[in-house]
Amino acid sequence: LSSSSAASDVYKRQPLTSPTPLTQRLLKVLGRGASLEELCQALQTTSQTLLPHLLELEAYGTLIAEPGLFWRPRSLSPAPLPRVG
């Protein structure tokens, strides 16, 4: 196995095969996007419990982490910037 093929394997997305009940609830609550604080409140859990699930979903390519601890589904494009003037 060459180093280049091994390196490319790292970036292949794996399908999310068996999401946990918390992950399933997280995806339902997420909607078009939410902050970590909003998700913790909606799911009545701590950030320490929720972050591993968010990071796993990001690694699978399901979510995108944005500045300010904001998470959104990858399938949604970013909101357009408001026009000035």
Short mmCIF file of N, CA and C in Angstrom, two decimals:
data_model
loop_
_atom_site.label_atom_id
_atom_site.label_comp_id
_atom_site.label_asym_id
_atom_site.label_seq_id
_atom_site.Cartn_x
_atom_site.Cartn_y
_atom_site.Cartn_z
N LEU A 1 0.85 -1.18 0.00
CA LEU A 1 0.00 0.00 0.00
C LEU A 1 0.89 1.24 0.00
N SER A 2 0.74 2.08 -0.99
CA SER A 2 1.57 3.27 -1.07
C SER A 2 1.06 4.33 -0.10
N SER A 3 1.95 5.26 0.25
CA SER A 3 1.55 6.30 1.18
C SER A 3 0.48 7.20 0.59
N SER A 4 0.48 7.42 -0.72
CA SER A 4 -0.53 8.29 -1.33
C SER A 4 -1.91 7.64 -1.30
N SER A 5 -2.00 6.33 -1.53
CA SER A 5 -3.31 5.68 -1.46
C SER A 5 -3.79 5.57 -0.03
N ALA A 6 -2.88 5.37 0.92
CA ALA A 6 -3.28 5.33 2.33
C ALA A 6 -3.78 6.69 2.77
N ALA A 7 -3.14 7.75 2.31
CA ALA A 7 -3.56 9.10 2.67
C ALA A 7 -4.93 9.41 2.08
N SER A 8 -5.20 8.96 0.85
CA SER A 8 -6.50 9.25 0.25
C SER A 8 -7.61 8.48 0.94
N ASP A 9 -7.31 7.31 1.51
CA ASP A 9 -8.32 6.54 2.23
C ASP A 9 -8.83 7.30 3.46
N VAL A 10 -7.98 8.11 4.05
CA VAL A 10 -8.36 8.87 5.24
C VAL A 10 -9.50 9.82 4.92
N TYR A 11 -9.54 10.34 3.69
CA TYR A 11 -10.51 11.35 3.33
C TYR A 11 -11.79 10.79 2.71
N LYS A 12 -11.88 9.50 2.58
CA LYS A 12 -13.11 8.90 2.06
C LYS A 12 -14.19 8.95 3.13
N ARG A 13 -15.36 9.40 2.76
CA ARG A 13 -16.47 9.47 3.71
C ARG A 13 -17.07 8.10 3.89
N GLN A 14 -17.30 7.76 5.13
CA GLN A 14 -17.98 6.51 5.46
C GLN A 14 -19.46 6.80 5.69
N PRO A 15 -20.35 5.91 5.27
CA PRO A 15 -21.77 6.16 5.53
C PRO A 15 -22.07 6.03 7.01
N LEU A 16 -23.00 6.83 7.48
CA LEU A 16 -23.44 6.76 8.87
C LEU A 16 -24.39 5.57 8.96
N THR A 17 -23.90 4.44 9.45
CA THR A 17 -24.66 3.20 9.38
C THR A 17 -25.69 3.04 10.48
N SER A 18 -25.32 3.30 11.73
CA SER A 18 -26.28 3.09 12.81
C SER A 18 -26.21 4.25 13.80
N PRO A 19 -26.89 5.35 13.48
CA PRO A 19 -26.85 6.50 14.39
C PRO A 19 -27.50 6.17 15.72
N THR A 20 -26.93 6.71 16.77
CA THR A 20 -27.48 6.51 18.11
C THR A 20 -28.79 7.28 18.24
N PRO A 21 -29.59 6.97 19.25
CA PRO A 21 -30.83 7.74 19.46
C PRO A 21 -30.55 9.24 19.62
N LEU A 22 -29.46 9.60 20.32
CA LEU A 22 -29.13 11.00 20.48
C LEU A 22 -28.78 11.64 19.14
N THR A 23 -28.06 10.94 18.30
CA THR A 23 -27.71 11.46 16.97
C THR A 23 -28.97 11.65 16.13
N GLN A 24 -29.90 10.73 16.22
CA GLN A 24 -31.15 10.86 15.47
C GLN A 24 -31.94 12.08 15.95
N ARG A 25 -32.01 12.28 17.26
CA ARG A 25 -32.70 13.45 17.81
C ARG A 25 -31.98 14.73 17.41
N LEU A 26 -30.66 14.69 17.43
CA LEU A 26 -29.86 15.85 17.06
C LEU A 26 -30.17 16.28 15.63
N LEU A 27 -30.22 15.35 14.71
CA LEU A 27 -30.49 15.68 13.31
C LEU A 27 -31.89 16.26 13.13
N LYS A 28 -32.86 15.79 13.91
CA LYS A 28 -34.22 16.33 13.83
C LYS A 28 -34.27 17.76 14.37
N VAL A 29 -33.58 18.02 15.46
CA VAL A 29 -33.59 19.33 16.10
C VAL A 29 -32.78 20.34 15.31
N LEU A 30 -31.76 19.90 14.61
CA LEU A 30 -30.84 20.81 13.92
C LEU A 30 -31.54 21.70 12.90
N GLY A 31 -32.47 21.16 12.16
CA GLY A 31 -33.17 21.95 11.14
C GLY A 31 -32.20 22.55 10.15
N ARG A 32 -32.31 23.86 9.90
CA ARG A 32 -31.43 24.56 8.95
C ARG A 32 -30.10 24.94 9.59
N GLY A 33 -29.98 24.72 10.90
CA GLY A 33 -28.74 25.03 11.59
C GLY A 33 -29.03 25.55 12.98
N ALA A 34 -28.07 25.38 13.88
CA ALA A 34 -28.25 25.83 15.26
C ALA A 34 -26.89 25.93 15.93
N SER A 35 -26.85 26.75 16.97
CA SER A 35 -25.61 26.86 17.75
C SER A 35 -25.52 25.68 18.72
N LEU A 36 -24.33 25.47 19.23
CA LEU A 36 -24.13 24.40 20.21
C LEU A 36 -25.04 24.63 21.41
N GLU A 37 -25.13 25.86 21.86
CA GLU A 37 -25.98 26.18 23.02
C GLU A 37 -27.45 25.85 22.74
N GLU A 38 -27.93 26.23 21.55
CA GLU A 38 -29.31 25.93 21.19
C GLU A 38 -29.57 24.43 21.14
N LEU A 39 -28.62 23.69 20.59
CA LEU A 39 -28.78 22.24 20.52
C LEU A 39 -28.79 21.61 21.90
N CYS A 40 -27.89 22.06 22.77
CA CYS A 40 -27.84 21.53 24.14
C CYS A 40 -29.15 21.79 24.87
N GLN A 41 -29.70 22.99 24.71
CA GLN A 41 -30.97 23.31 25.37
C GLN A 41 -32.11 22.46 24.81
N ALA A 42 -32.18 22.35 23.50
CA ALA A 42 -33.27 21.60 22.87
C ALA A 42 -33.22 20.11 23.21
N LEU A 43 -32.00 19.57 23.33
CA LEU A 43 -31.84 18.14 23.61
C LEU A 43 -31.66 17.86 25.10
N GLN A 44 -31.64 18.91 25.90
CA GLN A 44 -31.47 18.79 27.35
C GLN A 44 -30.26 17.93 27.70
N THR A 45 -29.12 18.33 27.14
CA THR A 45 -27.87 17.62 27.39
C THR A 45 -26.73 18.63 27.46
N THR A 46 -25.56 18.14 27.81
CA THR A 46 -24.39 19.02 27.94
C THR A 46 -23.59 19.04 26.64
N SER A 47 -22.76 20.07 26.51
CA SER A 47 -21.89 20.15 25.33
C SER A 47 -20.90 18.99 25.30
N GLN A 48 -20.47 18.53 26.47
CA GLN A 48 -19.53 17.40 26.53
C GLN A 48 -20.16 16.12 25.97
N THR A 49 -21.45 15.98 26.14
CA THR A 49 -22.16 14.82 25.60
C THR A 49 -22.41 14.99 24.11
N LEU A 50 -22.73 16.21 23.70
CA LEU A 50 -23.15 16.46 22.33
C LEU A 50 -22.00 16.60 21.34
N LEU A 51 -20.90 17.19 21.76
CA LEU A 51 -19.79 17.45 20.83
C LEU A 51 -19.26 16.21 20.10
N PRO A 52 -19.09 15.07 20.77
CA PRO A 52 -18.62 13.90 20.00
C PRO A 52 -19.56 13.51 18.87
N HIS A 53 -20.86 13.68 19.07
CA HIS A 53 -21.83 13.36 18.03
C HIS A 53 -21.73 14.37 16.88
N LEU A 54 -21.58 15.65 17.21
CA LEU A 54 -21.43 16.67 16.18
C LEU A 54 -20.16 16.46 15.36
N LEU A 55 -19.07 16.15 16.04
CA LEU A 55 -17.81 15.92 15.33
C LEU A 55 -17.86 14.68 14.46
N GLU A 56 -18.54 13.65 14.93
CA GLU A 56 -18.70 12.44 14.12
C GLU A 56 -19.51 12.75 12.87
N LEU A 57 -20.60 13.50 13.02
CA LEU A 57 -21.41 13.86 11.87
C LEU A 57 -20.66 14.77 10.89
N GLU A 58 -19.80 15.62 11.43
CA GLU A 58 -18.96 16.44 10.56
C GLU A 58 -17.97 15.56 9.79
N ALA A 59 -17.37 14.60 10.47
CA ALA A 59 -16.41 13.69 9.82
C ALA A 59 -17.09 12.86 8.73
N TYR A 60 -18.35 12.51 8.92
CA TYR A 60 -19.09 11.74 7.91
C TYR A 60 -19.54 12.62 6.74
N GLY A 61 -19.40 13.95 6.91
CA GLY A 61 -19.83 14.85 5.85
C GLY A 61 -21.28 15.24 5.93
N THR A 62 -21.94 14.95 7.06
CA THR A 62 -23.35 15.26 7.23
C THR A 62 -23.55 16.70 7.66
N LEU A 63 -22.65 17.21 8.52
CA LEU A 63 -22.76 18.57 9.06
C LEU A 63 -21.53 19.38 8.69
N ILE A 64 -21.71 20.69 8.76
CA ILE A 64 -20.61 21.63 8.60
C ILE A 64 -20.55 22.47 9.86
N ALA A 65 -19.36 22.58 10.44
CA ALA A 65 -19.14 23.46 11.59
C ALA A 65 -18.79 24.84 11.06
N GLU A 66 -19.45 25.84 11.59
CA GLU A 66 -19.19 27.21 11.18
C GLU A 66 -18.71 28.02 12.37
N PRO A 67 -18.17 29.21 12.12
CA PRO A 67 -17.70 30.04 13.24
C PRO A 67 -18.80 30.29 14.27
N GLY A 68 -18.39 30.39 15.52
CA GLY A 68 -19.34 30.65 16.60
C GLY A 68 -20.02 29.40 17.11
N LEU A 69 -19.41 28.24 16.90
CA LEU A 69 -19.99 26.95 17.31
C LEU A 69 -21.38 26.75 16.73
N PHE A 70 -21.54 27.11 15.46
CA PHE A 70 -22.80 26.95 14.74
C PHE A 70 -22.65 25.76 13.81
N TRP A 71 -23.67 24.93 13.75
CA TRP A 71 -23.65 23.71 12.93
C TRP A 71 -24.83 23.75 11.98
N ARG A 72 -24.60 23.31 10.75
CA ARG A 72 -25.69 23.23 9.78
C ARG A 72 -25.51 21.99 8.91
N PRO A 73 -26.61 21.52 8.34
CA PRO A 73 -26.50 20.37 7.43
C PRO A 73 -25.68 20.73 6.20
N ARG A 74 -24.87 19.81 5.73
CA ARG A 74 -24.04 20.06 4.56
C ARG A 74 -24.89 20.30 3.32
N SER A 75 -26.05 19.73 3.24
CA SER A 75 -26.87 19.85 2.04
C SER A 75 -27.41 21.26 1.82
N LEU A 76 -27.35 22.10 2.85
CA LEU A 76 -27.82 23.47 2.71
C LEU A 76 -26.68 24.39 2.34
N SER A 77 -26.93 25.28 1.43
CA SER A 77 -25.90 26.26 1.10
C SER A 77 -25.93 27.37 2.14
N PRO A 78 -24.83 28.07 2.33
CA PRO A 78 -24.82 29.16 3.31
C PRO A 78 -25.82 30.24 2.94
N ALA A 79 -26.33 30.91 3.95
CA ALA A 79 -27.29 31.99 3.71
C ALA A 79 -26.59 33.12 2.93
N PRO A 80 -27.29 33.72 1.99
CA PRO A 80 -26.67 34.82 1.24
C PRO A 80 -26.42 36.01 2.16
N LEU A 81 -25.40 36.76 1.83
CA LEU A 81 -25.11 37.98 2.59
C LEU A 81 -26.13 39.03 2.25
N PRO A 82 -26.53 39.85 3.24
CA PRO A 82 -27.51 40.90 2.96
C PRO A 82 -26.90 41.98 2.06
N ARG A 83 -27.72 42.56 1.22
CA ARG A 83 -27.25 43.63 0.35
C ARG A 83 -27.16 44.92 1.13
N VAL A 84 -26.12 45.65 0.86
CA VAL A 84 -25.92 46.94 1.53
C VAL A 84 -26.22 48.03 0.54
N GLY A 85 -27.02 49.01 0.96
CA GLY A 85 -27.27 50.16 0.11
C GLY A 85 -28.55 50.13 -0.55
#
